[in-house]
Short mmCIF file of C-alpha atoms and ligand atoms in Angstrom, two decimals:
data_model
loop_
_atom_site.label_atom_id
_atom_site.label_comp_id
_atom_site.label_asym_id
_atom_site.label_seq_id
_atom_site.Cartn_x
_atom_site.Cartn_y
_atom_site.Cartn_z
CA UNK A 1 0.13 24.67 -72.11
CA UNK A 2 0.47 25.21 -75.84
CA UNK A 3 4.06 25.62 -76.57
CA UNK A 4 5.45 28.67 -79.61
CA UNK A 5 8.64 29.62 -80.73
CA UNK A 6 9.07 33.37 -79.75
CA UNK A 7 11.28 36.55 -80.03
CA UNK A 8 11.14 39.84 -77.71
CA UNK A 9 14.09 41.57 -79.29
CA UNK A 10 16.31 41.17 -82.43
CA UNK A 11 19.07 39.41 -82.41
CA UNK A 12 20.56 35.93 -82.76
CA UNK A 13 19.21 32.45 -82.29
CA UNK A 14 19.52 32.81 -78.77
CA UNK A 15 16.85 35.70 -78.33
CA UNK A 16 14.62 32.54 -79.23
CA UNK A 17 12.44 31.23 -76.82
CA UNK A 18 9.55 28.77 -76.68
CA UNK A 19 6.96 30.45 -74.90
CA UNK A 20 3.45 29.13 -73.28
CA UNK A 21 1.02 30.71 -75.01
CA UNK A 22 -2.92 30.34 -74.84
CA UNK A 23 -4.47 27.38 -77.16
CA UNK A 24 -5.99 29.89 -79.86
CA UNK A 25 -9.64 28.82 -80.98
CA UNK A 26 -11.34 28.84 -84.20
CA UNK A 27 -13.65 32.16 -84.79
CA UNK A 28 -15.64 32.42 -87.57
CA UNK A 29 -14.36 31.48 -91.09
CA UNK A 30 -11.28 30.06 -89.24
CA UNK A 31 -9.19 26.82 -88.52
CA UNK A 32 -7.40 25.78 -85.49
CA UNK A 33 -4.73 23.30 -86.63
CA UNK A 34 -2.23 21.06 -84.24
CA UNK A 35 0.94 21.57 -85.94
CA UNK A 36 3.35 18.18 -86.19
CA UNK A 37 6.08 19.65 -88.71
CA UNK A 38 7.36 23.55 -89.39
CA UNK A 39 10.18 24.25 -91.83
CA UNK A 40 13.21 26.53 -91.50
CA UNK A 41 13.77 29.46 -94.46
CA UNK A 42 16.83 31.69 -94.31
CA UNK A 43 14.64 34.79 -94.41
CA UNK A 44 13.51 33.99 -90.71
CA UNK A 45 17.05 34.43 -89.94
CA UNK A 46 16.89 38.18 -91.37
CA UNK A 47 13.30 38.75 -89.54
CA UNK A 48 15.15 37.61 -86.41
CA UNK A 49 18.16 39.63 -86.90
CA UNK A 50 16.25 42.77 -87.99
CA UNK A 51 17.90 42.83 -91.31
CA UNK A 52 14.48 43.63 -92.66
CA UNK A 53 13.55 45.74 -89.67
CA UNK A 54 12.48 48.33 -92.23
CA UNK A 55 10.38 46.86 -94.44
CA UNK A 56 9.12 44.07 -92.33
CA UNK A 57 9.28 45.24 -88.78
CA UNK A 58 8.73 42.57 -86.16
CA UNK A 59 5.58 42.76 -83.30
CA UNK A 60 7.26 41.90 -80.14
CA UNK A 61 6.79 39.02 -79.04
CA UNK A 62 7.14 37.97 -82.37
CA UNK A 63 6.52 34.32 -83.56
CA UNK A 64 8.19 32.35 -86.28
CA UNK A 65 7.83 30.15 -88.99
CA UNK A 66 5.77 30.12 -91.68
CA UNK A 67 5.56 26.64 -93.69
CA UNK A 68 4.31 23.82 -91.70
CA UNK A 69 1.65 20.66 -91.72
CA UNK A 70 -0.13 19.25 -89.09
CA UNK A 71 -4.35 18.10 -88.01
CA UNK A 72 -7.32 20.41 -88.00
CA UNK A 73 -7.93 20.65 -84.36
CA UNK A 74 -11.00 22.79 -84.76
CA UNK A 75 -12.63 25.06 -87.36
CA UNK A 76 -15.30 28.10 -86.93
CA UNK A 77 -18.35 28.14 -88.94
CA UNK A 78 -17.95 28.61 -92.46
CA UNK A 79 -15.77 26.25 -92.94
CA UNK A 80 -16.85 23.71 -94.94
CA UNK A 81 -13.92 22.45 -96.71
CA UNK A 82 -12.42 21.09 -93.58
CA UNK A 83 -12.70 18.85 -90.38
CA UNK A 84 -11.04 17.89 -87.22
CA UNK A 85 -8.73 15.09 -88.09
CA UNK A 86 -8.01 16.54 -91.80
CA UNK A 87 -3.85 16.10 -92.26
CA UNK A 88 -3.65 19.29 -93.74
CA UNK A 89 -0.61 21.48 -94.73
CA UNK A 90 0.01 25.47 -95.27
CA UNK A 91 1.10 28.79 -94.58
CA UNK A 92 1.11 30.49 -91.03
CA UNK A 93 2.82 33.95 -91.52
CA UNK A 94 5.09 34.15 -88.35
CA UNK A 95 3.66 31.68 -86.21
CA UNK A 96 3.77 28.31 -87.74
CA UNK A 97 6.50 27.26 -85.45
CA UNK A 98 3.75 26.21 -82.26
CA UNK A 99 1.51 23.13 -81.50
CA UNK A 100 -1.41 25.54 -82.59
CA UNK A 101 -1.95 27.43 -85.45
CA UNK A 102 -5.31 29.81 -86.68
CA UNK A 103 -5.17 30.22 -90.13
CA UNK A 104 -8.19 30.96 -92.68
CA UNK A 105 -8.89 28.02 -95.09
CA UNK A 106 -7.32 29.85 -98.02
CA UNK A 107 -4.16 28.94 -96.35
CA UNK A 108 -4.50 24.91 -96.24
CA UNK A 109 -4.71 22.23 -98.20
CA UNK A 110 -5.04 18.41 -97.99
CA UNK A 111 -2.08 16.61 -97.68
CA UNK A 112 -1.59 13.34 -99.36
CA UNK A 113 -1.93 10.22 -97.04
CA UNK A 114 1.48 9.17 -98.52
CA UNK A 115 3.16 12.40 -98.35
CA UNK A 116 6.14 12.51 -94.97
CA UNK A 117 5.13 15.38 -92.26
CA UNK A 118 8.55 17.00 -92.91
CA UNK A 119 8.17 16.84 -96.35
CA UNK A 120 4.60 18.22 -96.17
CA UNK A 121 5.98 20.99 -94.35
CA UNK A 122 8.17 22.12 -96.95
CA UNK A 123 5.77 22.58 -99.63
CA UNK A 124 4.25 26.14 -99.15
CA UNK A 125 7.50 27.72 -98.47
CA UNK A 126 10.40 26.43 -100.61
CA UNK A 127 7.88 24.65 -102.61
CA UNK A 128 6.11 27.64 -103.75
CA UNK A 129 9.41 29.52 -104.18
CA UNK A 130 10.49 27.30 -106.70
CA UNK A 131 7.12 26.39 -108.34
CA UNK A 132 7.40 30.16 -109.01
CA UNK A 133 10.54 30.69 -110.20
CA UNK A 134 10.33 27.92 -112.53
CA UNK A 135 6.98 28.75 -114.19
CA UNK A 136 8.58 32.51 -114.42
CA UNK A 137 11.62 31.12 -116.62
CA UNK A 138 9.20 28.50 -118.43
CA UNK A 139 11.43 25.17 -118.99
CA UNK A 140 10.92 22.93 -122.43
CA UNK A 141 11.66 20.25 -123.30
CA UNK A 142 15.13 19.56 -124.56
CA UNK A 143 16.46 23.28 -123.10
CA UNK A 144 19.07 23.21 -120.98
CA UNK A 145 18.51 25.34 -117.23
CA UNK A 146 20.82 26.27 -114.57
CA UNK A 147 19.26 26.07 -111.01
CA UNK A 148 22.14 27.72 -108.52
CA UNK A 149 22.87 26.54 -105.00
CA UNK A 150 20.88 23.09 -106.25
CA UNK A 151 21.32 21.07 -103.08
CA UNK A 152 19.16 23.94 -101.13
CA UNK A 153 15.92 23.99 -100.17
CA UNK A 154 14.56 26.15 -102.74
CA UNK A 155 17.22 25.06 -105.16
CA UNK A 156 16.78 21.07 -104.98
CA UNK A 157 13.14 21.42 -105.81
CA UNK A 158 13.39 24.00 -108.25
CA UNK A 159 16.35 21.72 -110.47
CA UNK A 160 13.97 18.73 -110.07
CA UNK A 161 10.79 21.05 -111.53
CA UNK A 162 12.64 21.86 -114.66
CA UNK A 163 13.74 18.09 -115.36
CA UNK A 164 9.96 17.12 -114.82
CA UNK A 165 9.50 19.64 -117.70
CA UNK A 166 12.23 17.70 -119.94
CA UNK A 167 14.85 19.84 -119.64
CA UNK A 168 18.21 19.13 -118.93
CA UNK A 169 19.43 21.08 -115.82
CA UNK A 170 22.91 21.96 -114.63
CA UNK A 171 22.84 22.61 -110.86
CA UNK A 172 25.63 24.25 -108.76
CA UNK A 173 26.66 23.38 -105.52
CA UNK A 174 29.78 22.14 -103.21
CA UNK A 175 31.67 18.84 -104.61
CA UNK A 176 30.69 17.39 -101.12
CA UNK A 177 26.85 17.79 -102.79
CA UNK A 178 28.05 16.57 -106.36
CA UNK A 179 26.68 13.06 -106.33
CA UNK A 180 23.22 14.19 -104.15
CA UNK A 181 22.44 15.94 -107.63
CA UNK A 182 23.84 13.50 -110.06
CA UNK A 183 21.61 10.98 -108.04
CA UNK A 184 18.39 13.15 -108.68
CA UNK A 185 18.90 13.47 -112.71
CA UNK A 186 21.05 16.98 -111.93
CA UNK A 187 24.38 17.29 -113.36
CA UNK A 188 26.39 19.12 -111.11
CA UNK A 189 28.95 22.51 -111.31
CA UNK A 190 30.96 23.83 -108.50
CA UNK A 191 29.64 27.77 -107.85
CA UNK A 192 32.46 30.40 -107.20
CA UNK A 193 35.20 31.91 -109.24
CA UNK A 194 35.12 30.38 -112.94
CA UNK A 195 31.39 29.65 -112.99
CA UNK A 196 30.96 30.88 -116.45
CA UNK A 197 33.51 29.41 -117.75
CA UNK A 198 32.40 25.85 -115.85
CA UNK A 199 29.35 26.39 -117.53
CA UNK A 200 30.05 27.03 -121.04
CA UNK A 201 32.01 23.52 -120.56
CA UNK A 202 29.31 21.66 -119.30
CA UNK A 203 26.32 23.09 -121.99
CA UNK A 204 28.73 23.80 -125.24
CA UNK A 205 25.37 24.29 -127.39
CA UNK A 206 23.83 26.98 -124.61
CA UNK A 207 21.97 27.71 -121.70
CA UNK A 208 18.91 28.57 -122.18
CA UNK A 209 17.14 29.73 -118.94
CA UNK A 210 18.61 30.44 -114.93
CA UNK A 211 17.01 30.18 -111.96
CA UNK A 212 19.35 32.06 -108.90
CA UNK A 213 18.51 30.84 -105.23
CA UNK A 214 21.29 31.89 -104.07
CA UNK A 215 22.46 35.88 -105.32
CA UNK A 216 26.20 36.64 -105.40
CA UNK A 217 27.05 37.36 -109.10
CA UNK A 218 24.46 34.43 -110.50
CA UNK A 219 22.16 36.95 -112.63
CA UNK A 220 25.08 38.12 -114.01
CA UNK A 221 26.89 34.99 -115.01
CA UNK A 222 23.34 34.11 -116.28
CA UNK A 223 23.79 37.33 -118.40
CA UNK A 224 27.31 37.23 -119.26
CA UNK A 225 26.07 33.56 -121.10
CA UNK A 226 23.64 34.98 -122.82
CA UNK A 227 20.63 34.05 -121.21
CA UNK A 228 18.15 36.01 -122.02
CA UNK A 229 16.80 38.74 -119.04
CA UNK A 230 12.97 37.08 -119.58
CA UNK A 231 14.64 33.78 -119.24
CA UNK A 232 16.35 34.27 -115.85
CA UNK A 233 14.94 34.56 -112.03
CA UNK A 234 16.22 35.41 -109.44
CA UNK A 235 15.18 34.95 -105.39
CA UNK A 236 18.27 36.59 -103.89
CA UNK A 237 19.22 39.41 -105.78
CA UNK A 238 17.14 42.06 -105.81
CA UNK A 239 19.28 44.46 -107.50
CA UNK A 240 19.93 42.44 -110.18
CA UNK A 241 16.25 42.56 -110.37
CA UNK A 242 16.14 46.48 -110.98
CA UNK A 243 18.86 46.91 -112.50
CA UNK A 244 18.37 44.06 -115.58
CA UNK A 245 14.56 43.86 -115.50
CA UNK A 246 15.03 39.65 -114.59
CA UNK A 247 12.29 38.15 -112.38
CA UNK A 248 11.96 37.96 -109.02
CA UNK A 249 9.01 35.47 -108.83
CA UNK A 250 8.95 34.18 -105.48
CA UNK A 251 6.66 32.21 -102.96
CA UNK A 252 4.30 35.20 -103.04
CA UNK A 253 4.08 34.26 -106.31
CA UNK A 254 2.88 30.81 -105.26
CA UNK A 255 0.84 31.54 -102.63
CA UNK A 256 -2.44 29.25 -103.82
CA UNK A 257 -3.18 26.02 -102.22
CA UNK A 258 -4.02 24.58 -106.00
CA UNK A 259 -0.19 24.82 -106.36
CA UNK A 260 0.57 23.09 -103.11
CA UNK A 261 -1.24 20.15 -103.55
CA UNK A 262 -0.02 19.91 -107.35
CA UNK A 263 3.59 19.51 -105.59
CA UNK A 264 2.05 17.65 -102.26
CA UNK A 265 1.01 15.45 -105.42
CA UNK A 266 3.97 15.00 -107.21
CA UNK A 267 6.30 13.92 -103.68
CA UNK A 268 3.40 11.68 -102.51
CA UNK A 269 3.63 9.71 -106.25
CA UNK A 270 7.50 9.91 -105.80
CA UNK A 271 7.96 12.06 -109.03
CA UNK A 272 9.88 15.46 -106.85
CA UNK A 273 11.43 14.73 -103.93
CA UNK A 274 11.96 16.85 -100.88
CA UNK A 275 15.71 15.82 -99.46
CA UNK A 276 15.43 16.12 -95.42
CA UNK A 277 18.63 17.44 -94.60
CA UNK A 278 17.53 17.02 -90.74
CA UNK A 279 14.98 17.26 -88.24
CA UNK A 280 15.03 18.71 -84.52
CA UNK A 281 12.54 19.03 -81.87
CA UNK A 282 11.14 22.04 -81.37
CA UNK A 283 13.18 22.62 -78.18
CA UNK A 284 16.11 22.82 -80.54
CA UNK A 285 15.33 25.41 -82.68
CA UNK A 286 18.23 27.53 -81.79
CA UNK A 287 20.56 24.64 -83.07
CA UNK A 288 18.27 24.19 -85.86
CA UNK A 289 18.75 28.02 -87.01
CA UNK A 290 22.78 27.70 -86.34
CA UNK A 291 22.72 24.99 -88.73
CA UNK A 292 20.66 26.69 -91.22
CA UNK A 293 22.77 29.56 -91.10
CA UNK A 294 25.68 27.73 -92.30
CA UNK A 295 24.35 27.94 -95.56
CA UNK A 296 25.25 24.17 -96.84
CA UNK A 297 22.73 22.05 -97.02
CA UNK A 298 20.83 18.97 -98.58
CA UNK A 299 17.69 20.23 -98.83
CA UNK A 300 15.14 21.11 -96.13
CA UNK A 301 15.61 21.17 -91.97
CA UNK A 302 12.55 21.12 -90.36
CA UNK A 303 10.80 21.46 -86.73
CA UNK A 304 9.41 18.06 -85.20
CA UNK A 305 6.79 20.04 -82.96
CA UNK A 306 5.15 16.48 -82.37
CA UNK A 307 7.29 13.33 -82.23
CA UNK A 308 7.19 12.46 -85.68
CA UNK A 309 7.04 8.44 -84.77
CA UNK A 310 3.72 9.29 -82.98
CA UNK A 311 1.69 10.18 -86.21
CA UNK A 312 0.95 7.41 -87.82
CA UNK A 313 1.76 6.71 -91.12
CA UNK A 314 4.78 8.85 -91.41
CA UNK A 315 7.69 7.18 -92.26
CA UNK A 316 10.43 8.62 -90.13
N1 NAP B 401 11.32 35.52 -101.47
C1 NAP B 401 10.89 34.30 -101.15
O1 NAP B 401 9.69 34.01 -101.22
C2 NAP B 401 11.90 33.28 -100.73
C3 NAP B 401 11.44 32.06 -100.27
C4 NAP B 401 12.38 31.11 -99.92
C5 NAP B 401 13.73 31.45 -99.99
N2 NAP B 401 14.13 32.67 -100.40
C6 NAP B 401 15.56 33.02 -100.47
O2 NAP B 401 16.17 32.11 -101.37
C7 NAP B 401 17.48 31.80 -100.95
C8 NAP B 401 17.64 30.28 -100.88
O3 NAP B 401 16.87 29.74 -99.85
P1 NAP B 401 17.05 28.22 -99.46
O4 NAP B 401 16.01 27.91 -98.46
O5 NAP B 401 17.12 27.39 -100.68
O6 NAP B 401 18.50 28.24 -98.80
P2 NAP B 401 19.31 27.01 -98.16
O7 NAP B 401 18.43 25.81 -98.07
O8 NAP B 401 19.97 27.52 -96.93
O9 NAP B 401 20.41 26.66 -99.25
C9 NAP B 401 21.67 27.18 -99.22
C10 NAP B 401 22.35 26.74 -100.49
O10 NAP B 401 23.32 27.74 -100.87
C11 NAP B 401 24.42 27.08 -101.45
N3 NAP B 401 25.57 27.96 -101.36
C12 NAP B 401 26.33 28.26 -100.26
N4 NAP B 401 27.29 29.15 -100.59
C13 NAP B 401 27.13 29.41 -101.94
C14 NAP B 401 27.81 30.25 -102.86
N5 NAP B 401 28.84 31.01 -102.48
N6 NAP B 401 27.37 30.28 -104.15
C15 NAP B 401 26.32 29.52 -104.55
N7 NAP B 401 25.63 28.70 -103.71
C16 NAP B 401 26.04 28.65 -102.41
C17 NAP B 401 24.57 25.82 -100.67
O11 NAP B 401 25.24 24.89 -101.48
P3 NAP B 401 26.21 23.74 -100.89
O12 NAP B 401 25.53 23.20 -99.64
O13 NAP B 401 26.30 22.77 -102.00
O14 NAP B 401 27.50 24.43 -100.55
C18 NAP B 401 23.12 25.43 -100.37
O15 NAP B 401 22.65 24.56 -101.36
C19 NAP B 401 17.68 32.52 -99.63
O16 NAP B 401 18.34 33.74 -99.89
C20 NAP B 401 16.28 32.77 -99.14
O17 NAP B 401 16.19 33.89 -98.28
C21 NAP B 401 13.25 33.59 -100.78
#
C-alpha cells in the first residue's frame, strides 16, 4: 500500500504517523506523481502543533509536507505538458510527504537531469521563500545586504541570490556555521546581543538592504542601521511587518513554476547551491522534525520517500 505521513490530533512529532492510504489517481486536468524526495519547513512544525490552529486549522487526518520532487506516475486528460516518467518537482499543500501525490500541472515543473532529488525538493518551498524575499529588497550590484540566520534553509539560498546579483552580503549565523558561509562567498556575523554594533563593523560605508529569516529583533536592527523600511523583508516577523510597513514577501509570493525552474536552473549549472544538512527515510520523520526543531542548521533536511541510490542519476 501507498505509504503518507499523517496527523489525527495536534501535538508533537510523535502524533506523526505513516499511514496506508489508497494510491490516488489522476482525474481530469490532474497528475499523479511518485514522490522520491519531500523537504522539512519549520512552519509544519506550527501546523502540527496547532500554533496556527486559527488561521490554518488542520483536517484530521491531516497530511504533511509541502515541497517535494519525484516521477509523473500518471496524468488525467488535459494534461499535455506532462508524461509518465517526467522527473518533475513542486508544491503539494499538506501532503507532499507520501509515495503519491495529485497535484494540478500549475504546481510542477521539470526538473533538470543534473539537479540532486533532495535538492530538487527544496526548490518550491525555501526556494521560493527566498526568490521572494530577495526580489522584494531588490539587490545591485556593489550594495551591501544582510541575509539573517544564513546557514538556514531559507537563509543559505537567499545570501547566495543577492551575491548572484553582485552584491556583497553579510550573513549571520553560529561561529560553528562561520566558515560554511565564508566558503559560499558570505561573510559571516554572529546574531544575538551586539548585532548592530557587529554590523556597523563589518559594512563601515552601510547596509543597504535586509532580508530577516529568522524574526527576533532583525527588522529592527535592520532599522536601527538605517536601512530603509522598502529595503528590508522580513519572513518571521509579522509585527514588524505592521508595525514598520517592511515586506513580508514570502513563498506565496513565489508560487510560479517559471521561478522554480529559474532556481532548478541555477543549482543544476552549479551557480546556487542547496547545502543538504541531512536526509532520513520517511520512517524517520519524527527524528527528522526533532532535528529541525533545533533550529541550527546547514541548510535543508529532507524526506528520502524512495531510496535515493535507486533513482538513477542522483548523486547521493
Ligand atoms: N512564509 C513562508 O512562505 C515561509 C516559508 C519558509 C520559511 N518560513 C519561515 O522562515 C523562517 C526560516 O525558515 P528556515 O527553513 O530557513 O529555517 P531553518 O532552516 O530551521 O533555519 C534556522 C536558522 O536559524 C538560525 N538561528 C537559530 N537561532 C537564531 C537566533 N537566535 N538568531 C538568528 N538566527 C538564529 C540558525 O543559525 P545557526 O544554525 O547558524 O545557529 C539556522 O540557520 C522560519 O520562521 C519559517 O517558518 C516562512
Amino acid at each position: 500500500m501507498p505509504r503518507a505521513v499523517r496527523f489525527s490530533r495536534y501535538g508533537g512529532p510523535e502524533v506523526l504517523e505513516i499511514a496506508e492510504v489508497d494510491r490516488p489517481r489522476a482525474g481530469h486536468g490532474q497528475v499523479v506523481v511518485e514522490v522520491v524526495a519531500a523537504a522539512l519547513n519549520p512552519g509544519e512544525i506550527g501546523i502540527r502543533e496547532g500554533v496556527f490552529a486559527e488561521i490554518w486549522p488542520a483536517r484530521f487526518p491531516e497530511g504533511q509536507g509541502n515541497d517535494f520532487a519525484g516521477r509523473v506516475a500518471e496524468t488525467g486528460d488535459g494534461v499535455p505538458a506532462f508524461a509518465p516518467g517526467d522527473e518533475v518537482l513542486g508544491f503539494a499543500p499538506r501532503a507532499a510527504q507520501a509515495d503519491f501525490v495529485v497535484v494540478g500541472p500549475g504546481a510542477l515543473t521539470a526538473k533538470p537531469a543534473g539537479l540532486g532529488w533532495a535538492e530538487a525538493a527544496s526548490i518550491a518551498g525555501a526556494g521560493a521563500t527566498a526568490w521572494a524575499g530577495i526580489e522584494a529588497v531588490g539587490p545591485r550590484p556593489g550594495e551591501t545586504v544582510v541575509v539573517s540566520a544564513a546557514a538556514g534553509g531559507v537563509g543559505v539560498l537567499a545570501a547566495q541570490l543577492a551575491r548572484l546579483r553582485g552584491a556583497t552580503v553579510i550573513g549571520t549565523a553560529s561561529e560553528g556555521n562561520f566558515d560554511f558561509l565564508r566558503d559560499l562567498g558570505i561573510r559571516p556575523v554572529a546574531y544575538g546581543p551586539g548585532l548592530a554594533d557587529r554590523l556597523r563593523s563589518a559594512a563601515p560605508d552601510g547596509i543597504d538592504a535586509y532580508v530577516d529569516t529568522f524574526g527576533a529583533s532583525n527588522v529592527d536592527v535592520a532599522l536601527a542601521l538605517g536601512v530603509r523600511p522598502d529595503r528590508i523583508n522580513t519572513i518571521a516577523d509579522g509585527l514588524a511587518v505592521q508595525r514598520h510597513g517592511v515586506h513580508s514577501a514570502a513563498q506565496e509570493q513565489a508560487d510560479d513554476p517559471a521561478i522554480w525552474a529559474v532556481l532548478a536552473d541555477l543549482v543544476a549549472k552549479g551557480e546556487l547551491t542547496v547545502p543538504i544538512a541531512a536526509v532520513y527515510p520517511l520512517e524517520r520523520v519524527r527524528d527528522a522534525y526533532r532535528d529541525l526543531a533545533t533550529r541550527h542548521v546547514r541548510g535543508k533536511r529532507v524526506l528520502a520517500v524512495k531510496p535515493l541510490s535507486d533513482f538513477e542519476g542522483d548523486h547521493r
